[in-house]
C-alpha angles and dihedrals in degrees: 000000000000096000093043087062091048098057089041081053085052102047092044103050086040089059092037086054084049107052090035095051086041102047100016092129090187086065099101120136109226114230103299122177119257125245122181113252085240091068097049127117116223111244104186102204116206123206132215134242092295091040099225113203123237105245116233100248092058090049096047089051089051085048097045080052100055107274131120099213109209101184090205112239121222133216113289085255094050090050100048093047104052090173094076123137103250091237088070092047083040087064093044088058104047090042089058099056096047102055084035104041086167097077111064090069131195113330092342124199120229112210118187119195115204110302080015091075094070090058092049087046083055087048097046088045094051090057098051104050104279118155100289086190090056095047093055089047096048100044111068118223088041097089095103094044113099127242091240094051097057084046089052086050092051093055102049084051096053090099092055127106114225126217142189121194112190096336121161082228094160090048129254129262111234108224114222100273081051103065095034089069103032081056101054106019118023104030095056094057103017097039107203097359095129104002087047087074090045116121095242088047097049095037087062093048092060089040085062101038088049098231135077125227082247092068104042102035106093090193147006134198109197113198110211110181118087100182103110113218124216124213142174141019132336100279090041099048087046093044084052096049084050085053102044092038086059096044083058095055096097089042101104094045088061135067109233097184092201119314136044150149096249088284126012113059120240096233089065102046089048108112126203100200108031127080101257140194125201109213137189107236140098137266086261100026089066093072093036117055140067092229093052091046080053095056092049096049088052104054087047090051086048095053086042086045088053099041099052087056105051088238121138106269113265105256098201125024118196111238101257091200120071 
């Protein structure tokens, strides 16, 4: 029954992304100036469980900025089933680049969208000295890759930056409700899907890999509004509500303390280390709009600013977009 609403889950949300990229009418990019393609930096952008798509207009602003945006594709499996447990998409990932080296490019930038932002955190932590043992047993998909492979891999992605955009990095508290059903419904079938993005569990993964998401993310972008806003026309306001409806699924199994983006509570996506920037935009709002994809180009610009000079990273950015 369990897997019969998940793939009901699947197929709804798929159609509502469809019709709302492809109708949205409030979807318009402002007067950007134009780079050649040639002069771009790849910036590869993870998804998260539910593998929201970037909007256009938040990728063609990250374009007209410089950047070449590669929203990275799972398996077919991967694909057809959004509500996977990001150890299994963090395999994929690191799967891919290593049978298609390619395709990482010069100095890429990592961007990890919710549950995105613990790949990205795998990957960070690959590439600065993190347990590489630990990372192949804990990422399914990864049991026939070698050692030295995934090595060779760390190091080619030791130029990368590393970002995380509205991750539960330091792990969510399940409410009561939450852990009654995860308990009796959703662990038995979908093991650490939910309980998989919980503090203690977490917590024991970086134990194992021997670095904390503090210490490897070069920078975070927290989101901190969780009032959804609804635009367009008709197709595109219904398809929204589809969208953000879905996204809320998983709300009344978290404790969200206070404040949150719609779905991932503030208190888990804050960084200690990082430079960091708090915006006001929702869980969704955050991969859809120009003025989220400017401030993500500069924070990035910030942590590359600092680095080239030799100065301490800047720990907390002020949002340059009202």
């Amino acid at each position: 029954m369990l897997g019969g609403i998940v793939q009901l889950a699947n197929w709804t949300v798929g159609n509502a992304l469809g019709v709302y990229y492809g109708c949205a009418s409030h979807r318009s990019l402002p007067a950007l100036p134009d780079i050649s393609a040639v002069d771009r930096r790849p910036i590869h952008f993870l998804r998260g469980m539910l593998h929201f798509e970037p909007a256009s207009p938040f990728l063609g602003t990250l374009r007209a900025y410089g950047f070449q945006p590669e929203v990275f594709r799972f398996t077919r499996e991967g694909e057809r089933n959004r509500l996977r447990e990001w150890r299994e998409n963090t395999g994929d990932v690191l799967r891919h680049f290593i049978e298609r080296p390619e395709t990482l490019g010069e100095r890429p930038v990592f961007c990890g969208h919710s549950a995105g932002g613990l790949t990205v955190y795998t990957v960070a932590a690959l590439a600065k000295g993190g347990d590489v043992a630990a990372i192949r047993d804990e990422c399914p998909g990864l049991e026939g890759v070698s050692l030295s492979a995934l090595e060779a891999l760390g190091r080619r992605l030791s130029e990368g930056l590393f970002v995380s955009l509205a991750s539960p990095l330091r792990g969510v508290r399940l409410t009561r409700v939450g852990r009654c059903v995860n308990r009796v419904l959703v662990e038995p079938r979908l093991p650490l899907l939910l309980s998989g993005i919980t503090a203690p569990n977490l917590e024991a993964f970086y134990g194992r890999v021997r670095r904390r998401p503090d210490e490897v993310i070069d920078a975070n972008l927290v989101s901190n509004d969780g009032t959804p806003a609804f635009h367009g026309g008709c197709f595109s306001k219904i398809s929204s509500l589809i969208i953000q409806g879905g996204m809320r699924v998983f709300s009344p199994f978290l404790d969200h303390g206070s404040v949150n983006d719609g779905i991932v509570p503030m208190d888990s996506a804050v960084l200690r280390g990082p430079a960091q920037v708090f915006a006001g935009f929702d869980h969704l709002k955050l991969v859809e709009t120009p003025e989220a994809a400017m401030v993500l180009v500069d924070l990035i610009r910030q942590v590359e600013s600092a680095r080239h000079d030799g100065a301490p990273l800047p720990r907390r950015i002020p949002c340059p977009v009202s």
